[in-house]
XYZ file of C-alpha atoms in Angstrom:
554
model
C 87.476 157.009 132.456
C 89.766 159.376 129.978
C 87.866 162.762 129.386
C 90.470 164.925 127.133
C 89.735 168.036 127.417
C 90.698 170.021 123.598
C 92.122 173.145 123.360
C 92.916 175.147 119.719
C 96.468 175.213 119.034
C 96.093 177.516 115.449
C 93.153 176.408 112.900
C 95.351 173.479 112.411
C 95.672 171.606 115.293
C 93.875 170.473 118.338
C 95.555 169.740 121.559
C 94.087 167.440 123.818
C 95.113 167.690 127.448
C 94.715 164.568 129.748
C 95.186 163.813 133.515
C 98.658 162.116 133.428
C 101.174 160.284 130.933
C 99.408 157.109 131.501
C 96.381 158.521 130.423
C 98.306 160.415 127.337
C 100.048 157.183 125.954
C 96.614 154.834 126.184
C 94.877 157.203 124.226
C 97.464 157.532 122.070
C 97.241 153.704 121.499
C 93.826 153.783 121.118
C 93.338 156.164 118.461
C 93.487 153.384 115.441
C 92.667 154.596 111.890
C 92.917 158.033 111.568
C 90.462 159.952 109.850
C 91.094 161.510 106.316
C 92.665 165.179 107.048
C 94.673 164.144 110.074
C 98.079 164.861 109.565
C 100.250 163.886 112.632
C 99.747 162.837 116.465
C 102.330 164.212 118.691
C 102.039 162.981 122.253
C 104.232 164.557 124.805
C 103.914 164.346 128.965
C 100.090 165.087 129.543
C 98.782 166.376 126.118
C 98.332 164.605 122.858
C 98.756 167.457 119.336
C 96.553 166.504 116.604
C 98.024 168.178 113.218
C 95.069 168.427 110.763
C 93.955 169.665 107.320
C 91.278 172.288 107.699
C 90.098 172.191 104.313
C 89.218 168.366 105.803
C 88.112 168.274 108.907
C 87.114 170.941 111.412
C 88.410 171.381 115.122
C 85.465 169.943 116.247
C 85.642 166.817 114.364
C 89.169 166.157 115.494
C 87.961 166.662 119.337
C 84.742 164.885 118.753
C 87.131 161.590 117.101
C 89.261 161.670 120.135
C 86.935 161.934 122.709
C 85.406 158.753 120.671
C 88.741 157.089 120.652
C 88.487 157.591 124.613
C 84.934 155.983 125.311
C 85.987 153.424 123.474
C 89.003 152.671 125.350
C 86.984 153.080 128.801
C 84.864 150.890 127.576
C 87.273 147.886 126.718
C 87.574 145.098 128.914
C 89.856 146.504 131.615
C 89.439 149.802 130.660
C 92.378 151.978 130.237
C 95.485 150.352 131.090
C 97.871 153.300 131.017
C 101.548 152.651 130.167
C 102.190 149.240 129.131
C 103.525 146.287 130.876
C 107.174 145.109 129.735
C 106.456 142.232 126.930
C 108.607 140.113 124.916
C 108.068 141.795 121.686
C 108.792 144.993 122.739
C 112.433 146.333 122.266
C 114.768 146.881 124.918
C 117.985 148.702 124.717
C 120.498 148.965 127.363
C 122.631 152.290 127.780
C 126.127 152.206 129.618
C 126.845 155.446 131.490
C 129.786 157.054 133.371
C 127.845 158.509 135.969
C 130.200 161.467 136.746
C 127.598 164.322 136.069
C 127.865 167.833 137.111
C 124.659 167.971 139.122
C 125.024 164.260 140.377
C 126.155 164.999 143.990
C 123.407 168.029 144.111
C 120.793 165.322 143.311
C 121.844 163.110 145.313
C 121.503 165.563 148.262
C 118.018 166.683 147.103
C 116.707 163.232 147.246
C 118.936 162.374 150.286
C 120.693 159.175 149.170
C 124.127 158.613 148.854
C 126.533 158.577 145.120
C 125.934 155.044 145.277
C 122.689 154.934 146.200
C 121.706 157.112 143.148
C 123.360 155.055 140.824
C 121.671 151.902 142.119
C 118.258 153.488 141.957
C 118.645 155.036 138.716
C 119.670 151.976 137.225
C 117.595 149.380 139.280
C 114.572 149.623 136.675
C 113.239 149.669 133.324
C 112.276 153.028 131.585
C 109.232 153.362 128.962
C 110.428 155.623 125.873
C 107.475 157.717 126.036
C 107.380 160.422 123.534
C 110.124 162.466 121.466
C 110.707 165.857 121.126
C 112.998 168.860 121.312
C 115.490 167.294 118.980
C 116.398 164.175 116.930
C 116.408 161.361 119.493
C 115.681 163.251 122.493
C 113.208 160.890 124.040
C 111.503 161.574 127.420
C 111.767 158.283 129.651
C 108.959 157.710 131.744
C 109.045 155.635 134.856
C 112.048 154.481 136.859
C 112.491 154.998 140.777
C 110.044 157.436 142.218
C 112.485 159.072 144.020
C 113.615 160.571 140.592
C 110.119 162.321 139.971
C 109.748 166.200 140.418
C 113.159 166.954 140.142
C 113.287 170.785 139.141
C 115.244 171.896 136.330
C 118.316 174.249 136.680
C 117.044 177.878 137.528
C 119.434 178.988 134.908
C 119.973 176.580 131.699
C 123.350 176.010 131.010
C 124.584 177.477 127.002
C 125.999 174.062 126.104
C 125.559 170.593 127.225
C 127.359 168.175 125.564
C 126.213 164.954 123.610
C 125.442 161.902 125.168
C 124.589 163.933 128.640
C 122.002 161.609 130.734
C 119.871 164.004 132.590
C 116.682 163.846 135.025
C 114.072 166.447 135.565
C 110.550 166.491 136.206
C 109.369 163.236 136.325
C 111.621 162.086 133.066
C 115.152 160.763 132.150
C 116.742 161.401 129.007
C 119.977 161.479 127.087
C 121.034 164.628 125.185
C 121.070 163.338 121.429
C 123.713 166.433 120.448
C 125.370 170.002 121.989
C 122.559 171.982 122.985
C 121.406 174.711 125.607
C 119.326 172.710 128.530
C 118.221 172.846 131.970
C 117.787 169.663 132.934
C 119.967 167.775 135.852
C 123.293 166.430 134.737
C 123.764 162.505 136.182
C 126.164 161.322 133.766
C 127.568 160.423 130.199
C 127.192 157.645 127.673
C 129.438 157.106 125.075
C 126.422 155.702 122.752
C 124.974 158.037 120.020
C 121.220 158.745 120.517
C 120.972 159.893 116.542
C 123.436 159.022 113.916
C 122.421 159.515 110.445
C 125.142 156.989 109.547
C 122.962 153.870 111.313
C 120.007 152.032 109.601
C 117.736 153.346 112.300
C 119.092 156.865 113.145
C 117.143 156.663 116.447
C 118.673 154.966 119.099
C 115.460 155.057 121.328
C 112.128 155.753 119.793
C 108.827 156.104 121.582
C 107.837 152.164 123.229
C 110.793 150.872 123.247
C 112.089 150.050 126.754
C 115.424 151.289 128.239
C 117.637 150.545 131.065
C 120.715 152.859 131.993
C 123.790 150.370 133.320
C 126.794 151.611 135.371
C 129.803 152.030 133.005
C 132.213 151.571 136.109
C 130.524 148.172 136.906
C 131.855 145.175 135.846
C 130.093 143.590 133.179
C 129.185 146.271 130.453
C 129.372 146.051 127.274
C 130.272 148.790 124.717
C 129.095 147.393 121.595
C 125.909 148.786 119.986
C 123.042 146.387 119.252
C 123.170 144.651 115.728
C 119.927 146.496 115.007
C 121.509 149.654 115.054
C 124.855 148.849 112.546
C 126.033 151.047 110.684
C 124.512 151.875 106.632
C 126.960 150.721 104.361
C 128.454 153.132 101.815
C 126.129 154.649 99.581
C 126.904 154.347 95.875
C 127.388 157.843 94.205
C 124.156 159.267 92.706
C 123.402 158.415 88.860
C 119.967 160.235 88.585
C 120.462 160.227 84.682
C 122.244 156.755 84.516
C 124.424 155.674 81.461
C 122.676 158.372 79.268
C 123.675 161.115 81.383
C 127.159 160.393 81.976
C 127.421 160.482 78.161
C 125.417 163.999 78.309
C 126.198 165.537 81.940
C 123.410 167.934 82.553
C 123.566 171.434 83.736
C 125.060 172.871 86.789
C 125.368 175.840 89.020
C 129.100 177.161 90.483
C 128.422 178.892 93.805
C 130.493 182.304 93.495
C 128.684 183.753 96.762
C 125.743 182.125 98.859
C 125.183 185.412 100.332
C 124.599 185.424 104.267
C 122.248 181.785 104.125
C 121.215 179.956 101.084
C 119.837 176.573 101.469
C 117.756 173.647 99.654
C 113.957 173.019 100.706
C 111.307 171.537 99.922
C 107.858 171.061 101.470
C 109.640 168.675 104.727
C 109.262 166.043 106.039
C 105.772 164.490 107.489
C 105.045 162.015 109.613
C 108.421 161.803 111.711
C 107.304 162.576 114.856
C 107.909 159.460 116.335
C 111.719 160.257 116.053
C 111.609 163.901 117.234
C 111.851 165.092 113.714
C 109.791 168.052 112.592
C 108.415 168.891 109.173
C 110.967 171.970 108.562
C 110.898 172.709 104.652
C 110.255 176.046 103.367
C 109.377 179.292 105.371
C 107.377 180.591 102.357
C 105.948 177.460 101.041
C 103.961 179.191 98.555
C 106.583 180.938 96.928
C 108.761 177.736 96.741
C 105.236 176.184 95.246
C 105.045 178.883 92.367
C 108.997 178.747 91.498
C 108.631 175.157 90.850
C 105.045 175.595 88.981
C 107.022 178.049 86.771
C 109.441 175.764 85.865
C 107.188 172.869 85.405
C 108.526 170.895 88.207
C 106.298 169.126 91.049
C 105.230 171.790 93.685
C 107.683 169.742 96.226
C 110.690 169.351 94.308
C 113.380 171.179 95.940
C 114.614 174.829 95.590
C 117.104 177.312 96.880
C 116.248 179.622 99.883
C 117.940 182.240 100.226
C 118.055 184.882 103.062
C 118.663 188.748 102.250
C 119.916 188.136 98.790
C 123.855 188.147 98.027
C 123.467 184.813 96.081
C 125.577 184.494 92.493
C 125.319 181.813 90.590
C 127.083 180.682 87.042
C 125.529 178.449 84.912
C 127.598 175.612 83.317
C 125.545 174.129 80.621
C 121.774 175.458 79.905
C 119.059 175.549 82.159
C 115.465 177.059 82.685
C 115.370 179.258 86.600
C 112.615 180.811 88.436
C 112.584 183.001 91.722
C 110.165 184.025 93.419
C 109.588 185.251 97.241
C 111.029 188.368 98.227
C 111.361 191.322 96.035
C 114.894 191.836 95.073
C 116.641 192.931 91.820
C 117.817 189.987 89.478
C 121.049 190.374 87.525
C 121.462 188.077 84.615
C 124.315 188.760 82.832
C 125.721 186.571 79.998
C 129.671 185.155 79.366
C 129.923 188.166 76.892
C 129.374 190.374 79.912
C 125.464 191.423 78.272
C 123.120 192.413 80.816
C 119.728 191.052 79.923
C 116.067 191.446 81.827
C 115.770 189.119 84.594
C 112.075 189.776 86.391
C 110.968 187.759 89.127
C 107.943 184.907 88.892
C 109.336 184.267 85.169
C 110.998 181.571 83.287
C 114.390 182.300 82.566
C 116.662 180.660 80.219
C 120.355 180.483 81.191
C 123.101 179.546 78.660
C 126.555 178.359 79.346
C 128.493 181.294 81.517
C 125.738 182.754 82.352
C 125.757 184.502 86.050
C 122.697 185.041 87.886
C 123.087 187.070 90.801
C 119.864 188.174 93.731
C 120.567 191.203 95.351
C 119.437 192.538 98.736
C 115.666 192.818 98.845
C 113.373 196.009 99.669
C 110.601 193.962 100.468
C 110.573 190.682 102.260
C 113.149 188.389 103.318
C 113.690 185.115 101.187
C 113.671 184.391 97.485
C 113.245 180.651 96.037
C 115.435 179.724 93.114
C 113.743 176.435 91.355
C 115.737 175.145 87.963
C 113.641 173.302 85.389
C 114.429 169.343 86.321
C 115.059 170.311 89.905
C 118.300 170.645 92.082
C 120.237 167.292 92.327
C 120.041 167.119 96.210
C 120.387 164.351 98.381
C 117.723 162.933 100.258
C 117.626 163.112 104.136
C 115.028 161.109 105.832
C 112.853 161.469 102.274
C 113.530 165.096 102.051
C 116.186 167.601 100.774
C 114.903 169.977 103.454
C 117.738 171.628 105.792
C 116.703 171.937 109.414
C 118.716 174.200 111.047
C 117.578 173.273 114.633
C 118.105 169.385 113.943
C 120.923 169.603 112.256
C 119.243 167.531 109.310
C 119.494 167.541 105.609
C 122.278 169.380 103.060
C 124.389 171.764 104.260
C 124.129 175.650 103.806
C 125.728 176.585 100.499
C 129.077 178.075 100.513
C 131.258 179.584 97.421
C 132.540 177.076 95.519
C 129.925 174.425 95.983
C 128.713 172.941 92.561
C 124.720 172.382 92.231
C 123.871 169.963 89.789
C 120.660 169.757 87.925
C 118.970 166.700 87.863
C 115.529 164.402 87.470
C 112.968 165.141 90.222
C 110.651 162.275 91.242
C 107.654 162.319 88.936
C 109.629 163.867 86.108
C 108.755 167.805 84.827
C 105.860 168.475 82.834
C 106.630 168.751 79.129
C 105.543 172.317 78.149
C 104.773 173.561 81.696
C 107.204 176.913 81.916
C 105.615 179.548 82.127
C 104.992 182.978 83.625
C 103.216 182.603 86.913
C 99.790 184.478 86.591
C 98.933 185.277 89.970
C 99.910 188.562 90.978
C 102.737 188.405 93.544
C 101.998 189.214 97.379
C 102.418 192.751 98.965
C 105.542 191.808 101.048
C 106.656 193.965 104.265
C 109.142 196.022 104.438
C 111.863 197.100 107.755
C 109.808 199.789 109.749
C 106.489 198.569 108.538
C 103.450 197.378 110.899
C 102.204 194.302 109.723
C 98.988 192.681 111.377
C 98.714 188.961 111.762
C 95.713 187.069 112.213
C 95.843 184.468 115.218
C 93.737 181.744 117.081
C 94.116 182.013 120.966
C 94.991 179.030 122.674
C 96.163 176.432 124.004
C 97.393 178.267 127.244
C 95.438 181.558 126.852
C 94.475 180.731 130.292
C 97.891 181.352 131.917
C 97.523 184.702 131.488
C 96.087 187.625 132.782
C 93.320 189.798 130.508
C 95.663 192.668 130.664
C 98.150 190.336 129.006
C 95.897 189.502 126.411
C 94.754 193.025 125.887
C 98.307 193.645 125.268
C 98.983 191.061 123.044
C 96.379 192.672 120.590
C 97.085 196.044 121.171
C 100.700 196.428 121.756
C 103.177 196.488 118.754
C 106.152 193.887 118.391
C 109.527 194.627 117.234
C 111.404 191.606 115.367
C 114.427 191.744 116.728
C 118.221 190.638 114.886
C 118.092 187.404 117.048
C 115.462 185.606 114.870
C 116.047 182.932 112.401
C 114.466 180.218 110.837
C 113.605 178.351 114.408
C 111.669 181.409 115.345
C 111.136 185.242 114.960
C 112.118 186.868 118.748
C 109.722 189.949 119.252
C 110.627 192.886 121.512
C 107.429 194.969 123.362
C 107.471 198.123 125.471
C 105.638 195.610 128.143
C 106.043 191.981 128.336
C 103.099 189.615 129.018
C 102.576 188.338 132.158
C 101.236 185.208 133.521
C 98.475 184.342 136.043
C 99.878 180.948 136.649
C 103.748 180.104 137.636
C 105.305 176.746 137.611
C 106.792 174.980 134.939
C 104.143 173.757 132.086
C 105.143 169.769 131.210
C 106.131 169.605 127.446
C 104.024 169.843 125.021
C 103.746 169.660 120.879
C 104.075 173.109 119.005
C 103.062 173.832 115.775
C 104.533 176.257 113.346
C 103.017 180.102 113.945
C 103.060 179.219 117.687
C 103.378 182.517 119.717
C 105.356 180.929 122.780
C 105.931 183.227 125.763
C 108.855 182.581 127.874
C 109.442 183.430 131.333
C 110.542 186.866 130.549
C 107.374 187.836 128.771
C 108.554 188.469 125.289
C 107.419 186.017 122.808
C 108.803 183.625 120.166
C 106.816 183.157 117.225
C 107.911 179.763 116.200
C 108.367 179.087 112.443
C 109.465 176.178 110.121
C 112.272 174.784 112.059
C 110.581 175.254 115.735
C 111.652 172.218 118.032
C 108.522 169.515 118.307
C 107.732 170.057 121.816
C 108.180 173.088 124.175
C 107.930 173.441 127.960
C 106.555 177.136 127.683
C 102.883 178.244 127.334
C 101.502 179.156 123.744
C 99.289 182.329 124.163
C 98.118 181.377 120.593
C 99.325 180.637 116.993
C 99.165 182.629 113.943
C 96.560 181.351 111.151
C 97.975 179.266 108.448
C 97.019 181.630 105.673
C 99.378 184.177 107.515
C 102.304 181.716 107.896
C 103.791 182.437 104.274
C 103.568 186.348 105.258
C 105.356 185.683 108.475
C 107.842 183.885 106.808
C 108.884 187.596 104.642
C 108.424 190.206 107.786
C 112.156 191.445 108.032
C 114.373 192.500 111.284
C 112.908 195.949 112.353
C 109.416 195.600 111.112
C 106.463 195.890 113.558
C 103.843 193.351 113.983
C 99.999 193.461 115.435
C 98.192 190.302 116.496
C 94.727 190.332 115.779
C 92.346 187.198 117.682
C 90.018 186.096 114.950
C 87.916 184.767 118.304
C 87.833 184.374 121.990
C 89.539 181.302 123.552
C 87.588 178.766 124.327
C 87.308 174.789 124.753
C 86.189 172.735 121.802
C 83.368 171.484 123.131
C 81.259 168.623 121.948
């Protein structure tokens, strides 16, 4: 009988721990219709991460739903079946491999095989694409010959693993979809692209598929991709306004300077975890919504997310914009050189030739620029968000770019342009102490009581290595574990405090990896995430647990 152990993973997620991959996949397949408020379920090696809206459900209600599904599975004819058997309606992909990886000989020696025997066994059986994670197109392949189970990761991960590398680690095989750091053992390389946005289906392999590797140096191995992965035809140029727009082109903005980083962001890509694609989107979601509200756009319209100022835009035509988020000086200068008032969180009417400039923030990190009618950015997998880890979405802005103003799906709300009535939130400055409330779990029991005291009592400094993926923190004393060894990959959330082997934590932000293999000691609560996104390098953090760590019981 499957009995999930349910653990808190922040105030909007429950991590269900199971005994094996078989149990995990069986329960995942048995969940059926999701209750209102459940937003996503992320399967991993021995866990299911359930993301939910706290306004609609409680963690106990989510845990009860999981336990009911497990009980129903046990009562079904045949009980829990675990990994499904091969069937004619299951998609099957054969991947050609040239077996010349850097670790091939070392792995062969480790498992007591010759090079030829290793290749024969790695290509000798099917794998189940069990779950996605780490990066878009990276799928954990379960099964295969048992000789490959339990192979350890490298003691020191490589800084760069080339795209197409076929690798093994733990109980899984996988193919790296892009150049990235990695600690898996490399057996070979495939010429096929595991993730290609120009294909009708970007992911070559998705959870539920069957996969078999073929030796590219053996006779009869085909090179061509399956027909269902053919490339998309060239897209026609976007024409949001049709012929009328051609006659009277909408306003656009020319980028004079993009500052350290300016990205297009919206509220992200929900529901694509099956392809290994996480939500991403604006780091300060409240600031993006506020900017869109001021100019009358839908809340999820794309805006510009500018980090650390330095953004200079010239309006070509007429437009109304609003800037929210970090506290920075805004300069609005007409084409004639006249300086006009330009407050934050107010609608600003721009004429042709007006220049808008955002200075360096004295509080906070990121400003959001919305324009009435929305930025005419290209949709990628249903969103305009730029995911810096996955490399999905519009490219960062550069000097010389031109940004068109276009219609937002759903349209603007006539007459809705108005100042934001809500007072701007207090934002942290460099050197200040910021307290964030956290929920302990799901892996708090991997750490000593002294480490838990240290987590809450010690100040943590935000280091310059921080970015949209996560804030790297440094404390005088590292956090120590009571449990050693590797943690099987499991889903992670924005706000998770992951602790690598060195004991200095990383606070995950919007572009965090979908799954991770380091224990998460706690997670920042949802209402503090926007403020966390505005904490500058050099600020100090203190974490305040809102209660003790405990399993979610019936």
